[in-house]
Short mmCIF file of C-alpha atoms in Angstrom, two decimals:
data_model
loop_
_atom_site.label_atom_id
_atom_site.label_comp_id
_atom_site.label_asym_id
_atom_site.label_seq_id
_atom_site.Cartn_x
_atom_site.Cartn_y
_atom_site.Cartn_z
CA UNK A 238 -12.31 75.85 -34.48
CA UNK A 239 -8.64 76.83 -34.78
CA UNK A 240 -5.32 76.62 -32.93
CA UNK A 241 -4.15 79.41 -30.61
CA UNK A 242 -0.95 79.10 -28.56
CA UNK A 243 -0.97 75.36 -29.21
CA UNK A 244 -4.49 74.89 -27.84
CA UNK A 245 -7.74 74.15 -29.68
CA UNK A 246 -9.79 77.35 -29.89
CA UNK A 247 -13.46 76.33 -29.74
CA UNK A 248 -15.72 79.12 -30.95
CA UNK A 249 -18.52 77.08 -32.53
CA UNK A 250 -21.98 78.62 -32.44
CA UNK A 251 -24.56 76.43 -30.64
CA UNK A 252 -27.04 77.38 -33.39
CA UNK A 253 -26.78 75.55 -36.70
CA UNK A 254 -29.06 77.95 -38.55
CA UNK A 255 -32.09 80.18 -38.14
CA UNK A 256 -35.23 79.55 -40.17
CA UNK A 257 -35.69 82.67 -42.32
CA UNK A 258 -38.61 84.87 -41.37
CA UNK A 259 -39.10 83.20 -37.97
CA UNK A 260 -37.54 83.23 -34.52
CA UNK A 261 -37.05 79.47 -34.73
CA UNK A 262 -33.54 78.05 -34.93
CA UNK A 263 -32.02 74.58 -35.05
CA UNK A 264 -29.33 73.95 -32.46
CA UNK A 265 -26.56 71.40 -32.48
CA UNK A 266 -27.68 70.20 -29.05
CA UNK A 267 -31.23 69.60 -30.24
CA UNK A 268 -29.94 67.79 -33.32
CA UNK A 269 -27.69 65.52 -31.23
CA UNK A 270 -30.55 64.72 -28.84
CA UNK A 271 -32.75 63.76 -31.80
CA UNK A 272 -29.94 61.75 -33.38
CA UNK A 273 -29.32 59.94 -30.09
CA UNK A 274 -32.98 58.98 -29.83
CA UNK A 275 -33.12 57.80 -33.44
CA UNK A 276 -29.95 55.70 -33.18
CA UNK A 277 -30.91 54.15 -29.85
CA UNK A 278 -34.41 53.36 -31.11
CA UNK A 279 -33.09 51.63 -34.21
CA UNK A 280 -30.47 49.66 -32.30
CA UNK A 281 -33.11 48.69 -29.73
CA UNK A 282 -35.44 47.47 -32.47
CA UNK A 283 -32.63 45.43 -33.99
CA UNK A 284 -31.79 43.79 -30.65
CA UNK A 285 -35.35 42.89 -29.66
CA UNK A 286 -36.23 41.63 -33.15
CA UNK A 287 -33.00 39.65 -33.32
CA UNK A 288 -33.79 37.90 -30.03
CA UNK A 289 -37.51 37.74 -30.87
CA UNK A 290 -38.69 38.64 -27.38
CA UNK A 291 -41.21 41.30 -26.30
CA UNK A 292 -41.64 42.64 -29.83
CA UNK A 293 -45.41 43.21 -29.67
CA UNK A 294 -45.56 46.54 -27.85
CA UNK A 295 -42.15 48.07 -28.56
CA UNK A 296 -43.45 51.55 -29.54
CA UNK A 297 -44.94 51.93 -26.06
CA UNK A 298 -41.66 50.77 -24.54
CA UNK A 299 -39.67 53.48 -26.30
CA UNK A 300 -42.23 56.05 -25.19
CA UNK A 301 -41.80 54.83 -21.61
CA UNK A 302 -38.07 55.47 -22.01
CA UNK A 303 -38.06 58.91 -23.60
CA UNK A 304 -40.67 60.65 -21.43
CA UNK A 305 -39.41 59.39 -18.01
CA UNK A 306 -35.81 60.07 -19.11
CA UNK A 307 -36.54 63.73 -19.86
CA UNK A 308 -38.71 64.20 -16.76
CA UNK A 309 -36.14 62.47 -14.55
CA UNK A 310 -33.26 64.43 -16.05
CA UNK A 311 -35.09 67.74 -15.57
CA UNK A 312 -36.19 66.98 -12.00
CA UNK A 313 -32.77 65.56 -11.17
CA UNK A 314 -31.05 68.78 -12.21
CA UNK A 315 -33.06 70.87 -9.76
CA UNK A 316 -33.04 68.28 -6.97
CA UNK A 317 -29.28 67.78 -7.16
CA UNK A 318 -27.96 71.15 -8.34
CA UNK A 319 -30.58 73.88 -7.86
CA UNK A 320 -33.00 72.84 -5.12
CA UNK A 321 -33.60 76.45 -4.05
CA UNK A 322 -35.04 77.32 -7.48
CA UNK A 323 -37.34 74.29 -7.37
CA UNK A 324 -38.62 75.11 -3.87
CA UNK A 325 -39.13 78.76 -4.79
CA UNK A 326 -41.03 77.94 -7.97
CA UNK A 327 -41.95 74.28 -8.69
CA UNK A 328 -43.06 75.28 -12.20
CA UNK A 329 -39.46 76.13 -13.08
CA UNK A 330 -39.19 72.46 -14.17
CA UNK A 331 -41.47 73.12 -17.15
CA UNK A 332 -40.47 76.72 -17.86
CA UNK A 333 -38.40 77.23 -21.03
CA UNK A 334 -35.59 77.45 -21.90
CA UNK A 335 -34.98 73.88 -20.74
CA UNK A 336 -31.35 74.25 -19.71
CA UNK A 337 -30.22 71.83 -17.07
CA UNK A 338 -30.57 68.06 -17.43
CA UNK A 339 -29.07 65.52 -15.05
CA UNK A 340 -28.00 62.19 -16.53
CA UNK A 341 -28.25 60.61 -13.06
CA UNK A 342 -31.90 61.66 -12.85
CA UNK A 343 -32.51 60.58 -16.43
CA UNK A 344 -31.26 57.05 -15.73
CA UNK A 345 -33.48 56.81 -12.64
CA UNK A 346 -36.45 57.92 -14.75
CA UNK A 347 -35.72 55.24 -17.34
CA UNK A 348 -35.51 52.53 -14.67
CA UNK A 349 -38.95 53.49 -13.39
CA UNK A 350 -40.51 53.85 -16.86
CA UNK A 351 -39.24 50.46 -18.02
CA UNK A 352 -40.44 48.83 -14.79
CA UNK A 353 -43.97 50.12 -15.42
CA UNK A 354 -43.88 48.84 -19.02
CA UNK A 355 -42.63 45.42 -17.90
CA UNK A 356 -45.39 45.10 -15.30
CA UNK A 357 -48.03 45.95 -17.90
CA UNK A 358 -46.61 43.56 -20.49
CA UNK A 359 -45.55 40.70 -18.19
CA UNK A 360 -41.95 41.05 -19.32
CA UNK A 361 -38.76 40.09 -17.50
CA UNK A 362 -37.45 43.39 -16.15
CA UNK A 363 -33.76 42.51 -16.03
CA UNK A 364 -33.80 41.11 -19.55
CA UNK A 365 -35.42 44.27 -20.95
CA UNK A 366 -33.29 46.72 -18.98
CA UNK A 367 -30.13 44.82 -20.00
CA UNK A 368 -30.84 45.58 -23.65
CA UNK A 369 -32.02 49.13 -23.08
CA UNK A 370 -29.00 50.01 -20.95
CA UNK A 371 -26.87 48.98 -23.90
CA UNK A 372 -28.63 51.17 -26.44
CA UNK A 373 -28.79 54.10 -24.01
CA UNK A 374 -24.99 54.37 -24.19
CA UNK A 375 -25.20 55.45 -27.83
CA UNK A 376 -27.67 58.18 -26.91
CA UNK A 377 -25.30 59.36 -24.19
CA UNK A 378 -22.48 59.67 -26.72
CA UNK A 379 -24.62 61.92 -28.94
CA UNK A 380 -25.84 64.08 -26.04
CA UNK A 381 -22.33 64.67 -24.72
CA UNK A 382 -21.22 65.73 -28.20
CA UNK A 383 -24.14 68.15 -28.12
CA UNK A 384 -22.76 69.52 -24.83
CA UNK A 385 -19.45 70.09 -26.59
CA UNK A 386 -21.17 72.03 -29.38
CA UNK A 387 -22.91 74.09 -26.69
CA UNK A 388 -19.62 74.77 -24.86
CA UNK A 389 -21.21 73.52 -21.62
CA UNK A 390 -20.15 71.10 -18.87
CA UNK A 391 -16.59 72.24 -19.50
CA UNK A 392 -13.51 70.82 -17.83
CA UNK A 393 -11.14 72.46 -15.40
CA UNK A 394 -8.14 74.45 -16.70
CA UNK A 395 -5.40 72.25 -18.16
CA UNK A 396 -2.02 72.78 -19.80
CA UNK A 397 -2.33 69.94 -22.31
CA UNK A 398 -1.87 69.92 -26.10
CA UNK A 399 -5.48 68.74 -26.58
CA UNK A 400 -6.95 71.32 -24.21
CA UNK A 401 -9.83 73.44 -25.55
CA UNK A 402 -10.27 77.17 -25.12
CA UNK A 403 -14.04 77.54 -24.95
CA UNK A 404 -14.46 81.06 -26.32
CA UNK A 405 -18.06 81.28 -25.11
CA UNK A 406 -16.88 80.57 -21.53
CA UNK A 407 -13.49 82.26 -21.06
CA UNK A 408 -10.00 82.25 -22.54
CA UNK A 409 -8.53 79.47 -20.41
CA UNK A 410 -7.41 76.15 -21.92
CA UNK A 411 -9.55 73.41 -20.37
CA UNK A 412 -10.11 69.67 -20.42
CA UNK A 413 -12.70 68.86 -23.14
CA UNK A 414 -14.59 66.70 -20.62
CA UNK A 415 -17.63 66.41 -22.91
CA UNK A 416 -15.42 64.99 -25.68
CA UNK A 417 -13.83 62.50 -23.26
CA UNK A 418 -17.29 61.20 -22.41
CA UNK A 419 -18.59 61.15 -25.97
CA UNK A 420 -15.60 59.17 -27.24
CA UNK A 421 -15.68 56.77 -24.29
CA UNK A 422 -19.40 56.13 -24.66
CA UNK A 423 -18.99 55.41 -28.37
CA UNK A 424 -16.19 52.88 -27.80
CA UNK A 425 -17.98 51.37 -24.80
CA UNK A 426 -21.21 51.02 -26.77
CA UNK A 427 -19.44 49.10 -29.54
CA UNK A 428 -17.74 46.88 -26.95
CA UNK A 429 -21.00 46.09 -25.15
CA UNK A 430 -22.74 45.46 -28.48
CA UNK A 431 -20.04 42.87 -29.17
CA UNK A 432 -20.59 41.33 -25.71
CA UNK A 433 -24.33 41.12 -26.36
CA UNK A 434 -23.82 39.62 -29.82
CA UNK A 435 -21.38 36.93 -28.66
CA UNK A 436 -22.45 36.16 -25.08
CA UNK A 437 -25.94 37.45 -24.28
CA UNK A 438 -27.64 34.17 -25.19
CA UNK A 439 -26.03 32.39 -22.23
CA UNK A 440 -25.49 35.20 -19.73
CA UNK A 441 -27.98 35.59 -16.92
CA UNK A 442 -30.26 38.60 -17.22
CA UNK A 443 -28.76 41.49 -15.26
CA UNK A 444 -25.12 40.75 -16.03
CA UNK A 445 -25.00 43.16 -18.96
CA UNK A 446 -26.71 45.85 -16.90
CA UNK A 447 -24.28 45.19 -14.04
CA UNK A 448 -21.31 45.58 -16.38
CA UNK A 449 -22.66 48.80 -17.85
CA UNK A 450 -23.47 50.34 -14.47
CA UNK A 451 -20.08 49.42 -13.02
CA UNK A 452 -17.87 50.44 -15.95
CA UNK A 453 -19.78 53.48 -17.20
CA UNK A 454 -20.33 55.10 -13.80
CA UNK A 455 -16.78 54.36 -12.69
CA UNK A 456 -15.64 56.28 -15.74
CA UNK A 457 -18.13 59.05 -14.88
CA UNK A 458 -16.71 59.18 -11.33
CA UNK A 459 -13.21 59.64 -12.74
CA UNK A 460 -14.09 62.18 -15.45
CA UNK A 461 -16.06 64.28 -12.96
CA UNK A 462 -12.71 65.11 -11.33
CA UNK A 463 -11.71 67.14 -14.40
CA UNK A 464 -15.05 68.95 -14.75
CA UNK A 465 -15.98 72.33 -13.38
CA UNK A 466 -18.54 72.12 -10.58
CA UNK A 467 -22.06 72.91 -11.76
CA UNK A 468 -23.11 74.58 -8.50
CA UNK A 469 -21.21 76.86 -6.11
CA UNK A 470 -21.95 74.73 -3.02
CA UNK A 471 -19.93 71.87 -4.52
CA UNK A 472 -16.69 73.78 -3.87
CA UNK A 473 -17.00 72.89 -0.19
CA UNK A 474 -17.42 69.16 -0.86
CA UNK A 475 -14.60 66.62 -1.05
CA UNK A 476 -16.46 64.93 -3.92
CA UNK A 477 -18.68 66.83 -6.34
CA UNK A 478 -22.34 65.96 -6.83
CA UNK A 479 -21.64 64.05 -10.04
CA UNK A 480 -19.21 61.78 -8.21
CA UNK A 481 -21.49 61.31 -5.20
CA UNK A 482 -24.41 60.35 -7.45
CA UNK A 483 -22.24 57.92 -9.43
CA UNK A 484 -21.40 55.81 -6.36
CA UNK A 485 -24.88 54.21 -5.93
CA UNK A 486 -24.90 53.19 -9.60
CA UNK A 487 -21.44 51.62 -9.28
CA UNK A 488 -22.52 49.75 -6.15
CA UNK A 489 -25.71 48.57 -7.85
CA UNK A 490 -23.69 47.32 -10.83
CA UNK A 491 -21.27 45.36 -8.67
CA UNK A 492 -24.15 43.92 -6.63
CA UNK A 493 -25.96 42.80 -9.81
CA UNK A 494 -22.87 41.03 -11.13
CA UNK A 495 -22.28 39.26 -7.81
CA UNK A 496 -25.93 38.27 -7.39
CA UNK A 497 -26.37 37.07 -10.96
CA UNK A 498 -22.87 35.74 -11.56
CA UNK A 499 -23.73 32.02 -11.22
CA UNK A 500 -21.57 31.95 -14.27
CA UNK A 501 -23.81 30.86 -17.12
CA UNK A 502 -27.43 29.84 -17.23
CA UNK A 503 -29.34 27.78 -19.75
CA UNK A 504 -30.49 29.41 -22.97
CA UNK A 505 -33.82 31.11 -22.42
CA UNK A 506 -36.95 29.76 -24.03
CA UNK A 507 -39.22 32.02 -26.07
#
């Protein structure tokens, strides 16, 4: 990374290092995915142990988050951005390299996976998803930083002092949209962790999820306006696919807050 013509010249290799004598390499993106999973798992453990609810089968819960998240993100990418490839060859979903993950699809996968776990363990769905939505923000921050290291999901051209020239893409200064998201998610995660720590004991289940859905996806709707479209067909749309897919999450968040708002409820019993 250096400065050229007043812009940040981003020429970072996506590969951290190659393992000598093999074709195996460690990428920044893979590292950030792993770091996101580790951080979110540890924060999740802390939250559930602190509240002392549903602590018996937590390993299975985290498994029901990770697997559906990856499957949903992979399927979502092809359903939303490359349907032709999926129809032509359904096995493209499992064919390496695994480029192309949709966060909208990943969130939907998590919602389904957690619902299945809650049914099996007789757990309150909204309570569990409240806490998991919170920890998922930290994973999102890591993954978006991984996108930055990969020089992918770049922003549109911009004449700003903090614009990045992504050398692996072209020589145009662009919005570092991945960095915008990573920084926002980090700050938002800390804010929501504070909300949980100070208010969760008397907020109705679903309020935290409603806040996260509304605020996070509103930000996503806005930041999508400075991103390059991921598929050519989006050029003919007034809103890109990322913005269109953010609207249902925003509406769901507002609806949850309104439905569960009855201000405060009594402290739950264990």
